[in-house]
mmCIF file of C-alpha atoms in Angstrom:
data_model
loop_
_atom_site.group_PDB
_atom_site.id
_atom_site.type_symbol
_atom_site.label_atom_id
_atom_site.label_comp_id
_atom_site.label_asym_id
_atom_site.label_seq_id
_atom_site.Cartn_x
_atom_site.Cartn_y
_atom_site.Cartn_z
ATOM 1 C CA VAL A 1 0.000 0.000 0.000
ATOM 2 C CA GLY A 2 1.670 3.174 -1.241
ATOM 3 C CA ALA A 3 2.961 3.973 -4.729
ATOM 4 C CA GLY A 4 5.564 6.543 -3.740
ATOM 5 C CA PRO A 5 9.315 6.013 -4.192
ATOM 6 C CA ALA A 6 9.671 3.603 -1.247
ATOM 7 C CA GLY A 7 6.633 1.519 -2.192
ATOM 8 C CA VAL A 8 7.659 1.249 -5.839
ATOM 9 C CA ARG A 9 11.232 0.331 -4.894
ATOM 10 C CA LEU A 10 9.880 -2.413 -2.638
ATOM 11 C CA ALA A 11 7.788 -3.798 -5.529
ATOM 12 C CA GLN A 12 10.828 -3.683 -7.819
ATOM 13 C CA GLU A 13 13.093 -5.408 -5.308
ATOM 14 C CA PHE A 14 10.535 -8.072 -4.437
ATOM 15 C CA ALA A 15 9.738 -8.818 -8.092
ATOM 16 C CA CYS A 16 13.446 -9.437 -8.743
ATOM 17 C CA ARG A 17 13.639 -11.900 -5.862
ATOM 18 C CA ARG A 18 10.294 -13.600 -6.437
ATOM 19 C CA PRO A 19 9.206 -13.218 -10.085
ATOM 20 C CA ASP A 20 6.684 -16.017 -9.539
ATOM 21 C CA ALA A 21 4.833 -14.224 -6.720
ATOM 22 C CA ARG A 22 1.736 -12.120 -7.248
ATOM 23 C CA ILE A 23 2.062 -8.446 -6.287
ATOM 24 C CA ALA A 24 -0.707 -5.891 -5.905
ATOM 25 C CA ILE A 25 0.256 -2.245 -5.416
ATOM 26 C CA PHE A 26 -2.217 0.423 -4.332
ATOM 27 C CA GLY A 27 -1.662 4.158 -4.764
ATOM 28 C CA ALA A 28 -4.034 6.889 -3.628
ATOM 29 C CA GLU A 29 -2.897 9.310 -6.353
ATOM 30 C CA PRO A 30 -4.192 8.687 -9.893
ATOM 31 C CA SER A 31 -0.893 9.543 -11.608
ATOM 32 C CA GLU A 32 1.908 7.117 -12.344
ATOM 33 C CA PRO A 33 4.543 6.888 -9.591
ATOM 34 C CA TYR A 34 6.956 9.827 -9.483
ATOM 35 C CA ASN A 35 9.940 11.059 -7.500
ATOM 36 C CA ARG A 36 8.759 13.582 -4.910
ATOM 37 C CA VAL A 37 12.326 14.664 -4.189
ATOM 38 C CA ARG A 38 12.508 16.303 -7.611
ATOM 39 C CA LEU A 39 9.200 18.156 -7.381
ATOM 40 C CA SER A 40 10.896 21.450 -6.498
ATOM 41 C CA SER A 41 12.986 21.245 -9.687
ATOM 42 C CA PHE A 42 9.797 20.416 -11.585
ATOM 43 C CA LEU A 43 8.102 23.474 -10.067
ATOM 44 C CA ALA A 44 11.112 25.610 -10.998
ATOM 45 C CA GLY A 45 10.774 24.489 -14.622
ATOM 46 C CA GLU A 46 14.140 22.722 -14.614
ATOM 47 C CA LEU A 47 12.748 19.214 -15.133
ATOM 48 C CA GLY A 48 9.913 17.770 -17.164
ATOM 49 C CA TRP A 49 7.419 15.228 -15.860
ATOM 50 C CA ASN A 50 9.269 12.337 -17.546
ATOM 51 C CA SER A 51 12.326 13.078 -15.424
ATOM 52 C CA LEU A 52 10.254 12.515 -12.296
ATOM 53 C CA THR A 53 8.980 9.114 -13.381
ATOM 54 C CA ALA A 54 12.096 7.703 -15.072
ATOM 55 C CA ASP A 55 13.455 5.795 -12.057
ATOM 56 C CA LEU A 56 10.119 4.582 -10.719
ATOM 57 C CA ALA A 57 8.842 2.272 -13.436
ATOM 58 C CA LEU A 58 6.692 -0.458 -11.943
ATOM 59 C CA PRO A 59 7.781 -4.020 -12.681
ATOM 60 C CA ARG A 60 5.825 -5.520 -15.553
ATOM 61 C CA GLY A 61 4.329 -8.951 -15.952
ATOM 62 C CA PRO A 62 1.189 -11.016 -15.481
ATOM 63 C CA ASN A 63 1.778 -11.273 -11.732
ATOM 64 C CA LEU A 64 1.528 -7.532 -11.058
ATOM 65 C CA ASP A 65 -1.765 -5.758 -10.355
ATOM 66 C CA VAL A 66 -1.615 -1.963 -10.146
ATOM 67 C CA HIS A 67 -4.436 0.046 -8.582
ATOM 68 C CA LEU A 68 -3.759 3.777 -8.908
ATOM 69 C CA GLY A 69 -6.250 6.334 -7.666
ATOM 70 C CA CYS A 70 -7.384 3.680 -5.199
ATOM 71 C CA ALA A 71 -6.921 4.666 -1.566
ATOM 72 C CA VAL A 72 -7.078 2.013 1.144
ATOM 73 C CA ALA A 73 -9.627 2.716 3.878
ATOM 74 C CA ARG A 74 -8.816 -0.001 6.404
ATOM 75 C CA ILE A 75 -6.924 -3.186 7.159
ATOM 76 C CA ASP A 76 -8.867 -6.247 8.299
ATOM 77 C CA ARG A 77 -6.147 -8.255 10.011
ATOM 78 C CA GLU A 78 -8.502 -11.029 11.098
ATOM 79 C CA SER A 79 -9.612 -11.728 7.518
ATOM 80 C CA LYS A 80 -6.170 -10.770 6.120
ATOM 81 C CA CYS A 81 -7.476 -8.295 3.582
ATOM 82 C CA ILE A 82 -7.414 -4.583 2.904
ATOM 83 C CA VAL A 83 -10.574 -2.648 2.068
ATOM 84 C CA ASP A 84 -10.450 0.260 -0.398
ATOM 85 C CA ILE A 85 -12.561 3.418 -0.289
ATOM 86 C CA LEU A 86 -15.183 1.790 -2.529
ATOM 87 C CA GLY A 87 -15.653 -1.024 -0.031
ATOM 88 C CA ARG A 88 -13.886 -3.688 -2.086
ATOM 89 C CA ALA A 89 -11.856 -6.251 -0.159
ATOM 90 C CA TRP A 90 -8.441 -7.394 -1.417
ATOM 91 C CA PRO A 91 -6.828 -10.392 0.300
ATOM 92 C CA TYR A 92 -3.156 -10.532 1.206
ATOM 93 C CA ARG A 93 -0.712 -13.094 2.503
ATOM 94 C CA LYS A 94 1.895 -10.469 3.357
ATOM 95 C CA LEU A 95 1.252 -6.737 3.531
ATOM 96 C CA ALA A 96 3.751 -3.891 3.196
ATOM 97 C CA LEU A 97 2.830 -0.339 4.200
ATOM 98 C CA ALA A 98 4.655 2.524 2.489
ATOM 99 C CA LEU A 99 2.125 5.187 3.429
ATOM 100 C CA GLY A 100 4.426 8.196 3.384
ATOM 101 C CA SER A 101 3.541 11.379 5.214
ATOM 102 C CA THR A 102 1.474 14.536 5.027
ATOM 103 C CA PRO A 103 2.584 18.155 5.519
ATOM 104 C CA HIS A 104 2.463 19.511 9.033
ATOM 105 C CA VAL A 105 0.287 22.636 9.080
ATOM 106 C CA PRO A 106 0.684 24.581 12.350
ATOM 107 C CA ASP A 107 -2.406 25.758 14.181
ATOM 108 C CA ILE A 108 -2.207 29.449 13.285
ATOM 109 C CA PRO A 109 -5.318 31.643 13.077
ATOM 110 C CA GLY A 110 -6.260 32.170 9.417
ATOM 111 C CA ILE A 111 -3.981 29.385 8.120
ATOM 112 C CA ARG A 112 -6.861 27.825 6.151
ATOM 113 C CA ARG A 113 -7.568 30.945 4.084
ATOM 114 C CA PRO A 114 -7.407 30.799 0.280
ATOM 115 C CA GLY A 115 -3.893 31.587 -0.854
ATOM 116 C CA VAL A 116 -2.228 29.266 1.676
ATOM 117 C CA TYR A 117 -0.551 26.209 0.148
ATOM 118 C CA THR A 118 1.447 23.158 1.108
ATOM 119 C CA PHE A 119 4.022 21.536 -1.188
ATOM 120 C CA ARG A 120 4.063 17.782 -0.939
ATOM 121 C CA ASP A 121 2.730 16.090 -4.077
ATOM 122 C CA ALA A 122 2.190 16.606 -7.801
ATOM 123 C CA ARG A 123 -1.156 18.291 -7.267
ATOM 124 C CA ASP A 124 0.476 20.817 -4.936
ATOM 125 C CA ALA A 125 3.164 21.458 -7.566
ATOM 126 C CA ASP A 126 0.535 22.109 -10.248
ATOM 127 C CA ARG A 127 -1.386 24.474 -7.977
ATOM 128 C CA LEU A 128 1.751 26.408 -7.038
ATOM 129 C CA ALA A 129 2.880 26.601 -10.665
ATOM 130 C CA ALA A 130 -0.453 28.193 -11.564
ATOM 131 C CA ARG A 131 -0.323 30.522 -8.562
ATOM 132 C CA ARG A 132 3.244 31.618 -9.321
ATOM 133 C CA LEU A 133 2.062 33.289 -12.527
ATOM 134 C CA HIS A 134 -0.080 35.704 -10.497
ATOM 135 C CA SER A 135 1.771 36.040 -7.199
ATOM 136 C CA ARG A 136 3.696 39.239 -6.547
ATOM 137 C CA ARG A 137 4.653 38.588 -2.921
ATOM 138 C CA THR A 138 5.118 35.043 -1.687
ATOM 139 C CA ALA A 139 6.023 34.053 1.869
ATOM 140 C CA VAL A 140 7.421 30.629 2.718
ATOM 141 C CA LEU A 141 7.012 29.466 6.306
ATOM 142 C CA GLY A 142 9.973 27.219 7.099
ATOM 143 C CA GLY A 143 13.659 27.626 6.333
ATOM 144 C CA GLY A 144 14.525 23.958 6.026
ATOM 145 C CA LEU A 145 15.473 22.099 2.878
ATOM 146 C CA LEU A 146 11.983 22.015 1.368
ATOM 147 C CA GLY A 147 11.270 25.626 2.318
ATOM 148 C CA LEU A 148 14.411 26.898 0.587
ATOM 149 C CA GLU A 149 13.789 24.794 -2.519
ATOM 150 C CA THR A 150 10.220 26.106 -2.661
ATOM 151 C CA ALA A 151 11.369 29.699 -2.245
ATOM 152 C CA ARG A 152 13.825 29.370 -5.117
ATOM 153 C CA ALA A 153 11.175 27.820 -7.364
ATOM 154 C CA MET A 154 8.621 30.559 -6.569
ATOM 155 C CA ARG A 155 11.205 33.266 -7.378
ATOM 156 C CA ARG A 156 11.239 32.330 -11.065
ATOM 157 C CA PHE A 157 9.008 35.161 -12.317
ATOM 158 C CA ARG A 158 10.610 37.876 -10.165
ATOM 159 C CA THR A 159 8.103 37.406 -7.397
ATOM 160 C CA GLU A 160 9.193 38.922 -4.082
ATOM 161 C CA VAL A 161 9.874 35.915 -1.854
ATOM 162 C CA THR A 162 10.442 35.934 1.916
ATOM 163 C CA VAL A 163 11.393 32.902 3.994
ATOM 164 C CA ILE A 164 10.347 32.917 7.663
ATOM 165 C CA GLU A 165 12.259 30.554 9.962
ATOM 166 C CA HIS A 166 11.751 30.255 13.725
ATOM 167 C CA ALA A 167 15.292 28.930 14.328
ATOM 168 C CA GLY A 168 18.385 31.092 14.392
ATOM 169 C CA GLU A 169 19.601 29.857 10.993
ATOM 170 C CA VAL A 170 18.399 28.196 7.801
ATOM 171 C CA MET A 171 18.690 24.403 7.453
ATOM 172 C CA ALA A 172 19.529 24.134 11.140
ATOM 173 C CA ARG A 173 19.148 20.340 11.098
ATOM 174 C CA GLN A 174 21.737 19.858 8.360
ATOM 175 C CA LEU A 175 24.238 22.719 8.669
ATOM 176 C CA ASP A 176 26.520 24.133 11.322
ATOM 177 C CA PRO A 177 26.349 27.921 11.881
ATOM 178 C CA ALA A 178 29.175 28.775 9.477
ATOM 179 C CA SER A 179 27.739 26.679 6.656
ATOM 180 C CA ALA A 180 24.239 27.988 7.311
ATOM 181 C CA GLY A 181 25.566 31.538 7.082
ATOM 182 C CA ARG A 182 27.044 30.788 3.653
ATOM 183 C CA MET A 183 23.765 29.250 2.553
ATOM 184 C CA ARG A 184 21.809 32.288 3.755
ATOM 185 C CA ALA A 185 24.172 34.615 1.888
ATOM 186 C CA HIS A 186 23.671 32.580 -1.284
ATOM 187 C CA ILE A 187 19.894 32.765 -0.874
ATOM 188 C CA GLY A 188 20.172 36.523 -0.482
ATOM 189 C CA ARG A 189 22.082 36.763 -3.749
ATOM 190 C CA LEU A 190 19.139 34.983 -5.409
ATOM 191 C CA GLY A 191 16.938 37.862 -4.283
ATOM 192 C CA ILE A 192 15.171 35.985 -1.481
ATOM 193 C CA ARG A 193 14.734 37.681 1.886
ATOM 194 C CA VAL A 194 15.223 35.540 5.005
ATOM 195 C CA VAL A 195 13.679 36.394 8.373
ATOM 196 C CA LEU A 196 15.215 34.361 11.210
ATOM 197 C CA GLY A 197 14.047 33.759 14.757
ATOM 198 C CA GLU A 198 10.459 34.596 13.834
ATOM 199 C CA GLY A 199 7.071 32.936 13.619
ATOM 200 C CA VAL A 200 3.623 33.816 12.320
ATOM 201 C CA ARG A 201 1.068 34.977 14.862
ATOM 202 C CA CYS A 202 -1.841 35.034 12.415
ATOM 203 C CA VAL A 203 -2.699 35.171 8.716
ATOM 204 C CA LEU A 204 -4.497 38.360 7.699
ATOM 205 C CA GLY A 205 -6.897 38.985 4.833
ATOM 206 C CA GLU A 206 -10.505 38.442 3.843
ATOM 207 C CA PRO A 207 -11.239 36.201 2.085
ATOM 208 C CA ARG A 208 -7.700 35.583 0.697
ATOM 209 C CA VAL A 209 -4.406 36.010 2.500
ATOM 210 C CA LYS A 210 -3.087 39.575 2.258
ATOM 211 C CA ALA A 211 -0.457 39.715 4.988
ATOM 212 C CA LEU A 212 1.146 37.924 7.911
ATOM 213 C CA LEU A 213 1.384 39.281 11.420
ATOM 214 C CA LEU A 214 4.704 38.057 12.787
ATOM 215 C CA ARG A 215 5.307 37.320 16.449
ATOM 216 C CA GLY A 216 7.752 40.196 16.658
ATOM 217 C CA GLY A 217 5.043 42.649 15.566
ATOM 218 C CA GLU A 218 6.018 43.128 11.895
ATOM 219 C CA THR A 219 3.270 42.924 9.280
ATOM 220 C CA LEU A 220 4.537 41.190 6.154
ATOM 221 C CA GLU A 221 2.456 41.761 3.038
ATOM 222 C CA CYS A 222 1.966 38.715 0.814
ATOM 223 C CA ASP A 223 -0.642 37.277 -1.514
ATOM 224 C CA THR A 224 0.620 33.688 -1.213
ATOM 225 C CA LEU A 225 1.832 31.644 1.759
ATOM 226 C CA VAL A 226 3.544 28.262 1.345
ATOM 227 C CA VAL A 227 3.752 26.192 4.525
ATOM 228 C CA ALA A 228 6.916 24.054 4.693
ATOM 229 C CA THR A 229 7.123 23.258 8.404
ATOM 230 C CA GLY A 230 7.843 19.543 8.287
ATOM 231 C CA ILE A 231 5.879 16.346 7.841
ATOM 232 C CA ARG A 232 3.738 13.977 9.867
ATOM 233 C CA PRO A 233 3.875 10.212 9.165
ATOM 234 C CA ASN A 234 0.641 8.671 7.912
ATOM 235 C CA ILE A 235 -0.158 6.213 10.694
ATOM 236 C CA GLU A 236 -3.949 6.297 10.960
ATOM 237 C CA LEU A 237 -4.471 3.194 8.791
ATOM 238 C CA ALA A 238 -2.122 1.251 11.049
ATOM 239 C CA ARG A 239 -3.523 2.737 14.249
ATOM 240 C CA THR A 240 -7.106 1.779 13.456
ATOM 241 C CA ALA A 241 -5.912 -1.739 12.559
ATOM 242 C CA GLY A 242 -4.464 -2.104 16.048
ATOM 243 C CA LEU A 243 -0.797 -2.022 15.058
ATOM 244 C CA ALA A 244 1.740 -0.538 17.462
ATOM 245 C CA VAL A 245 2.400 3.113 16.643
ATOM 246 C CA GLY A 246 4.354 5.970 18.148
ATOM 247 C CA ALA A 247 5.248 8.966 16.054
ATOM 248 C CA GLY A 248 5.297 6.431 13.196
ATOM 249 C CA ILE A 249 4.376 2.793 12.650
ATOM 250 C CA ARG A 250 6.749 0.904 14.923
ATOM 251 C CA VAL A 251 8.926 -1.714 13.223
ATOM 252 C CA ASP A 252 11.736 -4.032 14.321
ATOM 253 C CA ASP A 253 15.049 -4.650 12.573
ATOM 254 C CA ARG A 254 13.305 -6.858 9.995
ATOM 255 C CA LEU A 255 10.902 -3.940 9.382
ATOM 256 C CA GLN A 256 8.021 -6.006 10.720
ATOM 257 C CA THR A 257 5.252 -4.253 12.591
ATOM 258 C CA SER A 258 3.611 -5.724 15.689
ATOM 259 C CA ASP A 259 1.853 -8.053 13.200
ATOM 260 C CA ALA A 260 4.425 -10.466 11.732
ATOM 261 C CA ASP A 261 2.614 -10.490 8.366
ATOM 262 C CA ILE A 262 2.722 -6.689 7.982
ATOM 263 C CA HIS A 263 5.849 -4.653 7.244
ATOM 264 C CA ALA A 264 6.253 -0.862 7.095
ATOM 265 C CA ILE A 265 8.912 1.243 5.374
ATOM 266 C CA GLY A 266 9.679 4.826 4.449
ATOM 267 C CA GLU A 267 8.392 7.996 6.048
ATOM 268 C CA CYS A 268 5.575 6.227 7.893
ATOM 269 C CA ALA A 269 7.889 3.779 9.680
ATOM 270 C CA GLU A 270 9.483 4.320 13.101
ATOM 271 C CA HIS A 271 12.625 2.226 13.583
ATOM 272 C CA ARG A 272 14.427 2.345 16.918
ATOM 273 C CA GLU A 273 12.443 5.486 17.810
ATOM 274 C CA ARG A 274 13.596 7.245 14.658
ATOM 275 C CA ILE A 275 11.735 8.324 11.520
ATOM 276 C CA TYR A 276 13.627 9.131 8.330
ATOM 277 C CA GLY A 277 11.925 11.784 6.229
ATOM 278 C CA LEU A 278 14.261 11.181 3.290
ATOM 279 C CA ALA A 279 14.168 9.036 0.155
ATOM 280 C CA ALA A 280 17.489 7.173 0.522
ATOM 281 C CA PRO A 281 16.665 5.490 3.871
ATOM 282 C CA GLY A 282 13.323 4.462 2.380
ATOM 283 C CA PHE A 283 15.134 2.733 -0.482
ATOM 284 C CA GLU A 284 17.435 0.936 1.964
ATOM 285 C CA GLN A 285 14.433 -0.188 3.990
ATOM 286 C CA ALA A 286 12.694 -1.369 0.804
ATOM 287 C CA ALA A 287 15.605 -3.682 -0.022
ATOM 288 C CA VAL A 288 15.623 -5.206 3.473
ATOM 289 C CA ALA A 289 11.848 -5.626 3.591
ATOM 290 C CA ALA A 290 11.753 -7.183 0.104
ATOM 291 C CA HIS A 291 14.428 -9.699 1.094
ATOM 292 C CA ASN A 292 12.496 -10.687 4.202
ATOM 293 C CA LEU A 293 9.152 -10.846 2.397
ATOM 294 C CA ALA A 294 10.751 -13.104 -0.205
ATOM 295 C CA GLY A 295 11.718 -15.604 2.478
ATOM 296 C CA GLY A 296 15.228 -14.425 3.303
ATOM 297 C CA ARG A 297 16.533 -12.899 6.485
ATOM 298 C CA ALA A 298 18.038 -9.431 6.657
ATOM 299 C CA ASN A 299 18.251 -6.761 9.331
ATOM 300 C CA TYR A 300 17.990 -2.998 8.971
ATOM 301 C CA LEU A 301 20.293 -1.206 11.390
ATOM 302 C CA GLY A 302 19.512 2.382 10.454
ATOM 303 C CA SER A 303 20.648 4.871 7.830
ATOM 304 C CA ILE A 304 22.862 7.915 7.525
ATOM 305 C CA ALA A 305 20.520 10.877 7.097
ATOM 306 C CA ALA A 306 22.305 12.773 4.340
ATOM 307 C CA THR A 307 20.718 15.333 2.003
ATOM 308 C CA ARG A 308 21.968 16.796 -1.233
#
């Protein structure tokens, strides 16, 4: 369940190990699988759609069933089947969850007004691409990796772009102060303003966003706000099925959940109290899970969280 990069990689790896086995893959989005990591370059106009799908071709053959645009509503562990949103039941012998995550939207007054966007999937990219043509002042809430990539993409048509970051530097999780200072200087040379050590008290405007009231008292005019304040693992499907969850779906070193017939990988999985919100660890987990699902035995001991 899940046709993102981790789910597709798992299907690819498993098909190589067990070409005789039947695989069914379910994806909530109607489009063919694509690489979310490259969406910011797609939004910036640097890559075409084909570049996003090139590495995520689903394995082909009579043993593969693909159900795109088909979200899964619940897991019936007693009957060993999943039930889709249309009420159809699909049996499984082994189940792998690659459910991904959703954007974290902070509870700020006015945050649901028209003109406020998240940037997580292809639909978000299309909406932002259309909005960029008309936006004159865009604010990006979050100075992490995704926030900076989004800011650069939204700057394409000379839109005034401001990044608001509550920490004392940009990309604080990845960079030391000296490196972050160099990054901030580079962003400034691109024409993007960075406001550090600040947060948004409320979103102003009726009915659309017109400005942000910052916690320090400044009013920042903008017609578009992009929220890039992190992600939340999608765990509700597992929670309602009675699987052990914490911040993510808890898995052991074999990437098994509390149900031995159900595995979890990628951004939804919590391994040794850690969640990796990056593509590369998801690919490493996919290889381990595929090996175990195919009858082998492999352990996942964690990943190096590197970003490029």
